[in-house]
Coordinates of C-alpha atoms in Angstrom, one line a residue:
M1 CA -3.8 -4.6 19.3
A2 CA -4.5 -8.0 17.6
S3 CA -2.1 -9.3 15.1
V4 CA -4.2 -11.1 12.2
P5 CA -2.5 -14.1 10.6
S6 CA -2.6 -13.4 6.8
L7 CA -4.7 -15.8 4.7
A8 CA -1.5 -17.0 2.8
S9 CA 0.1 -18.1 6.3
S10 CA -3.0 -20.0 7.3
V11 CA -3.1 -21.8 3.7
N12 CA 0.5 -22.5 4.2
Q13 CA 0.4 -23.9 7.5
R14 CA -2.4 -26.2 6.5
V15 CA -0.5 -27.7 3.5
A16 CA 2.6 -28.0 5.6
D17 CA 0.7 -29.9 8.2
A18 CA -0.6 -32.3 5.4
L19 CA 2.7 -32.5 4.0
A20 CA 4.4 -33.7 7.3
S21 CA 1.9 -36.5 7.6
A22 CA 2.1 -37.7 4.1
L23 CA 6.1 -37.5 4.3
P24 CA 7.1 -37.5 7.7
E25 CA 10.7 -37.1 7.0
A26 CA 9.7 -33.6 5.2
G27 CA 8.5 -32.2 8.7
G28 CA 8.7 -28.6 8.9
A29 CA 9.5 -28.2 5.0
D30 CA 8.0 -25.1 3.2
P31 CA 5.4 -25.8 0.7
L32 CA 6.4 -22.6 -1.1
L33 CA 3.1 -20.9 -1.4
R34 CA 2.9 -18.2 -4.0
R35 CA 0.1 -15.9 -5.5
S36 CA -0.9 -17.5 -8.7
D37 CA -3.0 -16.6 -12.0
R38 CA -4.3 -20.1 -12.1
A39 CA -5.9 -20.1 -8.5
D40 CA -5.6 -17.7 -5.4
F41 CA -2.5 -19.7 -4.5
Q42 CA 0.0 -22.2 -5.8
A43 CA 2.2 -24.5 -3.7
N44 CA 5.5 -25.4 -5.5
G45 CA 7.3 -27.0 -2.7
I46 CA 6.3 -30.8 -3.2
L47 CA 8.4 -31.1 -6.4
A48 CA 11.9 -30.8 -4.7
L49 CA 10.7 -32.7 -1.5
A50 CA 9.5 -35.7 -3.6
K51 CA 12.8 -35.7 -5.6
K52 CA 14.7 -35.7 -2.3
A53 CA 12.5 -38.6 -1.0
K54 CA 12.7 -40.6 -4.3
A55 CA 8.7 -40.4 -4.3
N56 CA 6.5 -39.7 -7.4
P57 CA 5.6 -35.9 -7.0
R58 CA 2.1 -36.2 -8.5
E59 CA 1.3 -39.1 -6.3
L60 CA 2.9 -37.2 -3.1
A61 CA 0.8 -34.0 -3.9
T62 CA -2.4 -36.4 -4.4
T63 CA -1.6 -37.7 -0.8
V64 CA -1.4 -34.1 0.5
V65 CA -4.4 -33.1 -1.1
E66 CA -6.5 -36.0 0.7
G67 CA -5.3 -34.7 4.1
I68 CA -6.5 -31.3 3.6
A69 CA -9.8 -30.5 4.8
T70 CA -11.9 -27.8 2.8
G71 CA -14.8 -25.6 3.8
D72 CA -14.0 -23.0 6.0
L73 CA -10.6 -21.6 4.6
I74 CA -10.0 -23.7 1.5
R75 CA -12.7 -24.0 -1.1
E76 CA -10.9 -26.1 -3.3
I77 CA -7.3 -27.7 -4.0
E78 CA -6.3 -29.7 -7.0
V79 CA -2.9 -31.2 -8.4
S80 CA -1.6 -29.5 -11.5
G81 CA 1.1 -30.6 -13.7
P82 CA 3.9 -32.7 -12.1
G83 CA 2.9 -32.0 -8.7
F84 CA 1.9 -28.3 -8.1
L85 CA -1.0 -27.7 -6.1
N86 CA -3.7 -25.0 -6.9
I87 CA -5.5 -23.5 -4.2
T88 CA -8.9 -21.3 -4.1
I89 CA -9.7 -20.0 -0.6
T90 CA -13.4 -19.2 0.3
D91 CA -15.0 -16.0 0.2
R92 CA -16.1 -16.1 3.7
A93 CA -12.5 -16.5 4.7
I94 CA -11.5 -13.3 2.8
V95 CA -14.0 -11.1 4.5
E96 CA -13.5 -12.6 7.8
T97 CA -9.9 -12.1 7.8
L98 CA -10.3 -8.6 6.3
A99 CA -13.0 -7.6 9.3
A100 CA -10.3 -8.6 11.7
R101 CA -7.8 -6.2 10.1
A102 CA -10.4 -3.5 10.1
G103 CA -11.1 -4.2 13.8
D104 CA -7.4 -3.3 14.5
D105 CA -5.6 0.2 14.7
R106 CA -2.4 -1.4 13.0
L107 CA -4.6 -3.3 10.4
G108 CA -3.7 -6.5 12.0
V109 CA 0.1 -6.2 11.1
P110 CA 2.1 -8.4 13.4
L111 CA 5.1 -6.8 15.1
A112 CA 8.4 -8.4 14.7
A113 CA 9.1 -11.3 16.6
N114 CA 12.4 -10.3 18.2
P115 CA 12.8 -6.5 17.4
G116 CA 16.3 -5.0 18.0
T117 CA 18.0 -1.6 17.9
T118 CA 18.8 0.0 14.7
V119 CA 20.8 2.9 14.1
I120 CA 20.3 4.7 10.7
D121 CA 22.6 7.0 9.4
Y122 CA 20.9 9.4 6.9
A123 CA 20.5 13.0 5.8
Q124 CA 24.0 14.0 6.0
P125 CA 24.4 17.7 4.7
N126 CA 27.7 19.7 5.2
V127 CA 28.0 22.8 7.6
A128 CA 28.3 26.1 5.5
K129 CA 27.5 24.3 2.1
E130 CA 24.0 24.5 0.4
M131 CA 22.4 21.3 0.2
H132 CA 21.7 20.2 -3.5
V133 CA 19.9 17.3 -5.1
G134 CA 22.5 14.9 -4.2
H135 CA 21.3 15.2 -0.7
L136 CA 17.6 14.2 -1.4
R137 CA 18.1 10.4 -1.7
S138 CA 19.8 9.8 1.6
A139 CA 17.2 12.1 3.3
V140 CA 14.2 10.5 1.8
I141 CA 15.2 6.8 1.8
G142 CA 16.4 7.2 5.4
A143 CA 13.1 8.6 6.6
A144 CA 11.0 5.9 4.9
M145 CA 13.4 3.2 6.6
V146 CA 12.8 4.9 10.1
E147 CA 9.2 4.6 9.8
I148 CA 9.0 1.0 8.3
L149 CA 11.3 -0.3 11.0
E150 CA 9.5 1.5 13.8
F151 CA 6.2 0.3 12.7
T152 CA 7.6 -3.5 12.9
G153 CA 8.3 -2.6 16.5
E154 CA 12.2 -2.0 16.2
T155 CA 13.8 0.6 18.3
V156 CA 15.3 3.2 15.8
V157 CA 17.8 5.8 16.7
R158 CA 18.4 8.4 14.1
R159 CA 21.7 9.9 13.2
H160 CA 22.6 12.8 11.1
H161 CA 26.3 12.5 10.5
I162 CA 26.7 16.0 9.3
G163 CA 30.1 17.3 7.9
D164 CA 31.0 19.6 10.5
W165 CA 34.7 19.3 11.1
G166 CA 37.7 19.6 8.9
T167 CA 40.3 21.9 7.4
Q168 CA 37.8 24.2 5.6
F169 CA 36.8 25.5 8.9
G170 CA 40.3 27.0 9.4
M171 CA 39.6 29.4 6.8
L172 CA 36.0 30.2 7.5
I173 CA 36.9 30.7 11.4
Q174 CA 39.8 32.9 10.5
Y175 CA 37.8 35.1 8.2
L176 CA 35.1 35.6 10.8
M177 CA 37.6 36.3 13.5
E178 CA 38.9 39.1 11.1
H179 CA 35.3 40.2 10.0
P180 CA 33.3 39.7 13.2
H181 CA 30.0 41.0 12.0
E182 CA 29.7 38.8 8.9
L183 CA 27.3 36.3 10.1
D184 CA 25.2 38.9 12.2
H185 CA 21.6 39.0 11.5
K186 CA 19.5 41.9 10.2
S187 CA 16.9 41.7 13.0
D188 CA 16.0 40.0 16.1
E189 CA 13.2 38.1 14.5
E190 CA 13.5 34.5 13.5
V191 CA 15.8 33.9 10.5
S192 CA 14.9 32.3 7.3
G193 CA 16.7 29.4 5.9
E194 CA 17.5 31.4 2.8
E195 CA 19.0 34.3 4.8
A196 CA 21.0 32.0 6.8
M197 CA 22.5 30.4 3.7
S198 CA 23.0 33.5 1.8
N199 CA 25.3 34.5 4.9
L200 CA 27.1 31.4 4.9
N201 CA 27.5 31.4 1.0
R202 CA 29.1 35.1 1.1
L203 CA 31.4 34.3 3.8
Y204 CA 32.3 31.1 2.0
K205 CA 33.2 33.0 -1.3
A206 CA 34.9 35.9 0.7
S207 CA 37.2 33.5 2.8
R208 CA 38.0 31.1 -0.3
G209 CA 39.0 34.4 -2.4
L210 CA 41.4 35.4 0.4
F211 CA 42.7 31.9 1.1
D212 CA 43.4 31.6 -2.8
S213 CA 45.0 35.2 -3.3
D214 CA 46.7 36.0 0.2
E215 CA 49.4 33.9 1.4
E216 CA 49.7 35.3 5.1
F217 CA 45.9 34.6 5.5
K218 CA 46.6 31.1 4.2
T219 CA 49.1 30.6 7.1
R220 CA 46.7 32.0 9.6
A221 CA 43.8 29.9 8.2
R222 CA 46.0 26.7 8.5
A223 CA 47.2 27.6 12.0
R224 CA 43.5 28.0 13.0
V225 CA 42.8 24.4 12.0
V226 CA 45.4 23.3 14.5
D227 CA 43.6 25.3 17.2
L228 CA 40.1 24.1 16.5
Q229 CA 41.6 20.5 16.7
A230 CA 43.4 21.3 20.0
G231 CA 39.9 22.5 21.3
D232 CA 41.0 26.3 21.6
A233 CA 37.8 27.9 23.4
E234 CA 37.6 31.2 21.2
T235 CA 38.1 29.1 18.1
L236 CA 35.3 26.4 19.1
A237 CA 33.1 29.2 20.1
L238 CA 33.2 30.7 16.5
W239 CA 33.0 27.2 15.0
Q240 CA 29.8 26.7 17.0
R241 CA 28.2 29.8 15.0
F242 CA 28.9 28.2 11.5
V243 CA 27.2 24.9 12.9
D244 CA 24.1 26.9 14.4
E245 CA 23.7 29.1 11.3
S246 CA 23.8 26.2 9.2
K247 CA 21.1 24.3 11.2
I248 CA 18.7 27.0 10.7
Y249 CA 19.4 26.4 7.0
F250 CA 19.1 22.6 7.2
Y251 CA 16.0 22.7 9.3
S252 CA 14.4 24.8 6.9
V253 CA 15.3 22.6 4.1
F254 CA 14.0 19.3 5.9
N255 CA 10.8 21.3 6.8
K256 CA 10.2 21.8 3.2
L257 CA 10.6 18.2 2.8
D258 CA 7.8 17.4 5.6
M259 CA 10.6 15.5 7.5
D260 CA 11.1 16.1 11.3
I261 CA 14.8 16.2 12.2
Q262 CA 15.5 16.8 16.1
D263 CA 18.6 18.4 17.5
P264 CA 19.8 15.5 19.6
D265 CA 19.9 13.2 16.6
V266 CA 22.3 15.5 14.6
V267 CA 25.7 14.2 15.8
G268 CA 28.3 15.3 13.1
E269 CA 31.8 14.4 12.6
S270 CA 32.8 16.5 15.5
G271 CA 30.8 14.4 17.9
Y272 CA 33.3 11.6 17.9
N273 CA 36.5 13.9 18.3
D274 CA 37.1 12.7 21.9
M275 CA 37.3 9.0 20.8
L276 CA 39.7 9.5 17.7
V277 CA 43.1 9.0 19.6
E278 CA 41.7 5.9 21.5
T279 CA 40.2 4.3 18.4
C280 CA 43.8 4.5 16.7
K281 CA 45.5 3.4 19.9
L282 CA 43.0 0.3 20.1
L283 CA 43.4 -0.6 16.4
E284 CA 47.5 -0.3 16.6
E285 CA 47.7 -2.3 19.8
S286 CA 45.6 -5.0 18.4
G287 CA 47.7 -5.3 15.2
V288 CA 44.5 -4.5 13.2
A289 CA 46.1 -1.3 11.7
V290 CA 49.9 -1.1 11.1
R291 CA 52.1 2.0 10.3
S292 CA 53.2 2.6 6.6
N293 CA 55.0 5.6 5.6
G294 CA 54.2 7.1 8.9
A295 CA 50.5 6.7 8.3
L296 CA 48.1 4.2 10.3
C297 CA 46.7 1.8 7.9
V298 CA 44.4 -1.3 7.6
F299 CA 45.2 -3.6 4.6
F300 CA 42.9 -5.8 2.9
D301 CA 43.7 -8.9 0.6
D302 CA 41.0 -8.2 -2.0
V303 CA 41.5 -4.3 -2.2
K304 CA 44.2 -3.2 -4.7
G305 CA 44.9 0.0 -6.6
P306 CA 45.2 0.0 -10.4
D307 CA 48.8 -0.6 -10.0
G308 CA 48.0 -3.7 -8.2
N309 CA 49.5 -2.8 -5.0
P310 CA 47.3 -3.0 -1.9
T311 CA 45.0 0.2 -1.1
P312 CA 44.8 0.5 2.6
L313 CA 42.2 2.2 4.7
I314 CA 44.0 5.2 6.1
V315 CA 42.9 5.8 9.7
Q316 CA 45.4 8.4 10.5
K317 CA 47.5 10.5 8.3
S318 CA 51.3 10.7 8.5
D319 CA 50.8 14.4 9.9
G320 CA 48.7 13.1 12.6
G321 CA 45.6 14.1 11.2
F322 CA 42.6 11.9 11.1
G323 CA 40.9 10.7 8.1
Y324 CA 36.8 9.9 7.6
A325 CA 37.8 6.3 8.6
A326 CA 38.9 7.2 12.1
T327 CA 35.5 9.1 12.8
D328 CA 33.5 6.3 11.2
L329 CA 35.2 3.8 13.2
S330 CA 34.7 5.9 16.5
A331 CA 31.1 6.1 15.2
I332 CA 30.5 2.3 15.2
R333 CA 32.1 1.9 18.6
N334 CA 29.7 4.7 20.1
R335 CA 26.7 3.1 18.2
V336 CA 27.4 -0.4 19.4
A337 CA 28.6 0.0 22.8
D338 CA 26.7 3.1 24.0
L339 CA 23.6 3.1 21.9
G340 CA 23.3 -0.8 21.9
A341 CA 22.6 -1.1 18.3
T342 CA 22.0 -4.7 17.0
E343 CA 22.0 -3.0 13.4
L344 CA 23.5 -0.1 11.9
I345 CA 22.3 1.0 8.5
Y346 CA 24.1 3.8 6.4
V347 CA 22.1 5.5 3.8
V348 CA 25.0 6.7 1.6
D349 CA 25.8 7.1 -2.1
A350 CA 26.9 4.0 -3.8
R351 CA 30.2 5.7 -4.6
Q352 CA 31.1 5.3 -0.9
S353 CA 30.7 1.5 -1.1
L354 CA 34.5 0.7 -1.0
H355 CA 35.2 3.1 1.8
F356 CA 32.3 1.4 3.9
K357 CA 33.2 -2.3 3.0
M358 CA 36.8 -1.5 4.5
V359 CA 35.3 0.3 7.6
F360 CA 33.1 -2.5 8.3
E361 CA 35.5 -5.2 7.8
T362 CA 37.9 -3.2 10.3
A363 CA 35.5 -2.8 12.7
R364 CA 34.8 -6.6 12.6
R365 CA 38.5 -7.3 13.0
A366 CA 38.7 -5.0 16.0
G367 CA 35.8 -6.7 17.6
W368 CA 33.5 -3.5 17.7
L369 CA 31.3 -5.0 15.3
S370 CA 30.4 -8.6 16.9
D371 CA 28.4 -11.5 15.1
G372 CA 25.4 -10.2 16.9
V373 CA 25.4 -7.0 15.3
K374 CA 24.6 -6.3 11.2
A375 CA 26.1 -3.4 9.7
V376 CA 24.9 -2.6 6.0
Q377 CA 25.2 0.3 3.6
L378 CA 21.9 1.1 1.8
A379 CA 23.6 2.2 -1.1
F380 CA 21.8 4.7 -3.5
G381 CA 22.2 5.5 -7.2
T382 CA 22.6 8.9 -8.8
V383 CA 19.7 11.5 -9.6
L384 CA 20.0 12.0 -13.3
G385 CA 18.3 14.8 -15.4
K386 CA 15.6 14.0 -18.2
D387 CA 18.6 13.6 -20.6
G388 CA 20.0 10.7 -18.6
K389 CA 22.9 12.4 -17.3
P390 CA 23.8 13.6 -13.7
F391 CA 21.2 16.3 -12.8
K392 CA 22.9 19.8 -13.5
T393 CA 21.8 23.4 -14.1
R394 CA 21.9 24.8 -17.7
E395 CA 25.0 26.6 -16.4
G396 CA 26.4 23.2 -15.4
E397 CA 26.0 23.6 -11.7
T398 CA 24.6 21.2 -9.2
V399 CA 21.0 21.9 -8.6
R400 CA 19.9 23.4 -5.3
L401 CA 17.6 21.3 -3.3
V402 CA 15.4 24.2 -2.2
D403 CA 14.9 25.3 -5.9
L404 CA 13.9 21.8 -6.9
L405 CA 11.2 21.5 -4.1
D406 CA 9.7 24.7 -4.7
E407 CA 9.4 24.2 -8.3
A408 CA 7.8 20.7 -7.4
V409 CA 5.3 22.4 -5.0
D410 CA 4.4 25.2 -7.6
R411 CA 3.7 22.5 -10.4
A412 CA 1.7 20.4 -8.1
T413 CA -0.2 23.6 -6.9
A414 CA -1.3 24.2 -10.6
V415 CA -2.5 20.5 -11.0
V416 CA -4.4 20.8 -7.6
R417 CA -6.1 24.3 -8.7
E418 CA -7.3 22.7 -11.9
K419 CA -9.6 20.5 -10.0
A420 CA -10.3 22.5 -6.6
E421 CA -13.4 24.1 -7.9
K422 CA -15.1 20.8 -8.7
V423 CA -14.2 19.2 -5.1
G424 CA -14.8 22.7 -3.2
L425 CA -11.3 23.6 -2.1
T426 CA -10.8 26.7 -0.3
E427 CA -7.5 28.6 -1.4
E428 CA -5.8 27.5 2.1
E429 CA -6.6 23.8 1.1
I430 CA -5.3 24.5 -2.6
V431 CA -2.0 25.8 -1.1
E432 CA -1.6 23.0 1.6
N433 CA -2.5 20.2 -0.8
G434 CA 0.2 21.7 -3.6
R435 CA 2.6 21.4 -0.7
Y436 CA 1.5 17.7 -0.1
V437 CA 1.3 16.6 -3.5
G438 CA 4.4 18.3 -4.5
I439 CA 6.6 17.0 -2.1
G440 CA 5.1 13.7 -2.1
A441 CA 5.6 13.5 -6.0
V442 CA 9.5 14.0 -5.2
K443 CA 9.6 11.6 -2.5
Y444 CA 7.7 9.0 -4.3
A445 CA 9.8 9.5 -7.4
D446 CA 12.7 8.6 -5.4
L447 CA 11.1 5.8 -3.3
S448 CA 9.4 4.0 -6.0
T449 CA 12.8 3.1 -7.9
S450 CA 15.0 0.6 -6.1
A451 CA 17.5 2.6 -4.2
A452 CA 20.4 1.0 -5.9
R453 CA 19.3 2.5 -9.2
D454 CA 19.9 5.7 -10.8
Y455 CA 16.6 7.5 -11.4
K456 CA 15.6 10.4 -13.8
F457 CA 14.2 13.6 -12.0
D458 CA 11.4 14.6 -14.4
L459 CA 8.9 17.1 -12.7
D460 CA 6.3 16.6 -15.5
Q461 CA 6.2 12.9 -14.9
M462 CA 6.0 13.2 -11.2
V463 CA 3.0 15.4 -10.7
S464 CA 1.1 13.4 -13.6
L465 CA -2.2 12.2 -12.4
N466 CA -1.6 9.0 -14.5
G467 CA 0.9 6.3 -14.2
D468 CA 3.0 5.2 -11.1
T469 CA 3.1 8.5 -9.3
S470 CA 2.3 9.8 -5.7
V471 CA -0.4 12.0 -7.3
Y472 CA -2.3 8.9 -8.7
L473 CA -2.4 7.2 -5.3
Q474 CA -3.3 10.6 -3.3
Y475 CA -6.4 10.9 -5.9
A476 CA -7.3 7.2 -5.2
Y477 CA -7.3 7.8 -1.5
A478 CA -9.2 11.3 -1.9
R479 CA -11.6 9.3 -4.3
I480 CA -12.3 6.6 -1.8
K481 CA -13.1 9.4 0.9
S482 CA -15.4 11.1 -1.4
I483 CA -17.3 7.7 -2.1
L484 CA -17.7 7.3 1.8
R485 CA -19.2 10.9 2.1
R486 CA -21.6 10.3 -0.7
A487 CA -22.8 7.2 0.8
G488 CA -24.7 9.0 3.1
D489 CA -26.5 6.8 6.0
R490 CA -25.0 3.4 4.6
K491 CA -22.2 2.4 6.6
P492 CA -19.2 0.3 5.6
V493 CA -20.3 -3.3 7.4
A494 CA -18.4 -6.6 6.3
H495 CA -20.8 -9.4 5.3
P496 CA -18.9 -12.8 5.1
E497 CA -21.8 -14.6 3.9
L498 CA -21.7 -12.8 0.4
E499 CA -20.4 -14.3 -2.7
L500 CA -17.5 -12.0 -3.9
A501 CA -17.1 -10.7 -7.4
P502 CA -13.6 -11.4 -9.1
A503 CA -12.4 -7.7 -8.6
E504 CA -13.6 -7.9 -4.9
R505 CA -11.5 -11.1 -4.6
A506 CA -8.4 -9.6 -6.1
L507 CA -8.8 -6.3 -3.8
G508 CA -9.2 -8.5 -0.9
L509 CA -6.5 -10.7 -1.3
H510 CA -4.1 -7.7 -2.1
L511 CA -5.4 -5.9 1.1
D512 CA -4.6 -9.2 3.1
H513 CA -0.9 -9.0 2.0
F514 CA 0.0 -5.7 3.5
G515 CA 1.6 -7.1 6.7
E516 CA 3.8 -9.7 4.9
L517 CA 4.9 -6.9 2.5
I518 CA 5.9 -4.4 5.4
A519 CA 7.9 -7.4 7.0
E520 CA 9.7 -8.0 3.7
A521 CA 10.6 -4.1 3.0
A522 CA 11.8 -4.2 6.6
A523 CA 14.2 -6.8 6.4
E524 CA 15.2 -6.2 2.8
H525 CA 15.4 -2.3 3.4
A526 CA 13.5 -1.9 0.3
P527 CA 10.9 0.9 0.5
H528 CA 10.5 0.5 -3.2
K529 CA 8.6 -2.6 -2.4
V530 CA 5.9 -0.6 -0.1
A531 CA 5.5 2.0 -3.2
A532 CA 4.8 -0.8 -5.7
Y533 CA 2.5 -2.6 -3.3
L534 CA 0.6 0.9 -3.0
Y535 CA 0.4 1.5 -6.7
Q536 CA -1.0 -2.1 -7.3
L537 CA -3.6 -1.5 -4.6
S538 CA -4.6 1.8 -6.3
S539 CA -5.0 0.0 -9.6
L540 CA -6.8 -2.9 -8.1
F541 CA -9.3 -0.4 -6.3
T542 CA -10.0 1.3 -9.7
T543 CA -10.7 -2.0 -11.5
F544 CA -13.1 -2.9 -8.5
Y545 CA -14.8 0.6 -8.6
D546 CA -15.5 0.1 -12.3
Q547 CA -17.1 -3.4 -12.3
C548 CA -18.7 -3.3 -8.8
P549 CA -21.3 -0.4 -8.1
V550 CA -20.8 1.0 -4.7
V551 CA -23.0 4.0 -4.3
K552 CA -24.5 4.3 -7.8
P553 CA -26.4 2.3 -9.2
E554 CA -27.3 1.6 -5.8
P555 CA -26.5 -2.0 -4.8
E556 CA -28.7 -4.0 -2.6
L557 CA -28.2 -3.1 1.0
V558 CA -25.8 -5.9 2.3
V559 CA -23.8 -5.8 -1.0
G560 CA -23.4 -2.0 -0.8
E561 CA -22.4 -2.2 3.0
N562 CA -19.6 -5.0 2.1
R563 CA -18.5 -2.9 -0.9
L564 CA -18.1 0.5 1.4
F565 CA -16.3 -1.9 3.9
L566 CA -13.7 -2.8 1.4
C567 CA -13.4 1.0 0.1
E568 CA -12.9 2.0 3.8
L569 CA -10.2 -0.7 4.5
T570 CA -8.4 0.4 1.1
A571 CA -8.4 3.8 2.1
R572 CA -6.8 2.8 5.5
T573 CA -4.3 0.7 4.1
L574 CA -3.2 3.5 1.5
S575 CA -2.9 6.1 4.1
K576 CA -1.0 3.9 6.4
G577 CA 1.3 2.6 3.6
M578 CA 1.8 6.3 2.3
S579 CA 2.7 7.7 5.6
L580 CA 5.5 5.1 6.2
L581 CA 6.9 6.6 2.9
G582 CA 6.7 10.0 4.5
I583 CA 3.7 11.1 2.1
R584 CA 0.5 12.7 3.3
T585 CA -2.9 11.8 1.9
P586 CA -5.3 15.0 1.7
E587 CA -9.0 13.9 2.2
K588 CA -10.1 15.9 -0.6
L589 CA -8.2 16.8 -4.0

């Protein structure tokens, strides 16, 4: 594995060195190099530095240019306007750098300099409840962040904080106790997610009906909550049956989403029960939390209710029960002290922002989040229907996630089938590719929008071959694979001695930017930046393929080999980028 310095970083270094010798007091200053439409790069940093040093910016820029050698890396450099530098690099440098990338399994992308341990909390369904469209974003965004961070060398611990505790379990367990066969399976064969969910749904509705209509059952159910919280063995055993049945269902949905969720990573609210009393004791003893009307509360100067009174974070209720805050604070203690986290990421709906702000601040005051540990909420917006309102069925119900995924796969399979004959796909390949295209379309629509924004769930748009969709990217990949197959005996070979056409240079410079883009997406928790990069890569490839013949009409040998080399590196970069988003790239489409 060899990390390859990008062209931008090499040019930046040259300009920085020349700047340091022209203006010694600016040693280590950033030349602020950017991609430019005037040249390959523009350095904009000289203006501010000259102002600070009371020098003439244009004169300083000219001195800097005189100190930069041209030929190997930089072809030409000129002063523009009040002191910008326009820099064009050599074709040889582009091809040699790309050849070095092609020679490495990781495409020359460096590992982070100081990787740490990130615990990422995502995909948090509730036990005994159906997953709906609102659960989609946490799962998809979280899974992409896991892949991106792991690719940079970070140690990532996945955590699925499922809702598996609380008062509703008293009602469910009591009902199961009185109707012991309600969760039995029809046969000994493997149970489908659908069957598990329909069992749970039936039991939930029946117990809810009884709870609302029968006072004696309601009393027994409430007493059962007390037994559950006290750790009564029989009650816990029945509770475990609900968790196990729900997991059959969860895993079937995550499987549809082409996501790998492992049992040890599922640590629900109940996983922190043993810590709750101690968490409260530590907060009270340190004075971080105080008793108010019998409840244990943490107050904040800047958090007030509509009446102007402070709104506290309630860690323990006046009846002795624990709120979400107690569990979340205990989870932070566990993740930092036991798992060694240097960063905590919570992929949670933006509506929970105030809660997490208060929880993080409380953990800081208590010393559980030290200066060396970052805690962030990767807050996401709402999934909207085509009408721009929160996504609901015609009857006004929340949309079941399973139905949505099945429909996406059906639509995508129809799109794949239309072109199947032309590329010679078997029925088995049509079905498999339909899954990859459908699920890819759903994930990409989510990930190509900045997480904080709401987005419209529009399946017609998602499975369209045109525009910024995953299908467009998957087709670009399959098309390159087809070009490489059609090239026959001719092989992809880099030829640094060649002059490049404008479309080849544009594609080459974008390919070289992949590593820097990944570092940026990891640091900013911004998977949408990866999606935007890949869409631009596909667009640049389309222009290159239109303007630069690769197979037909057959270019001269070395030109053809070099273009095949660009094709192959584009395919590898597309495939790697898509896999970081959790999207597969079929070889034929």
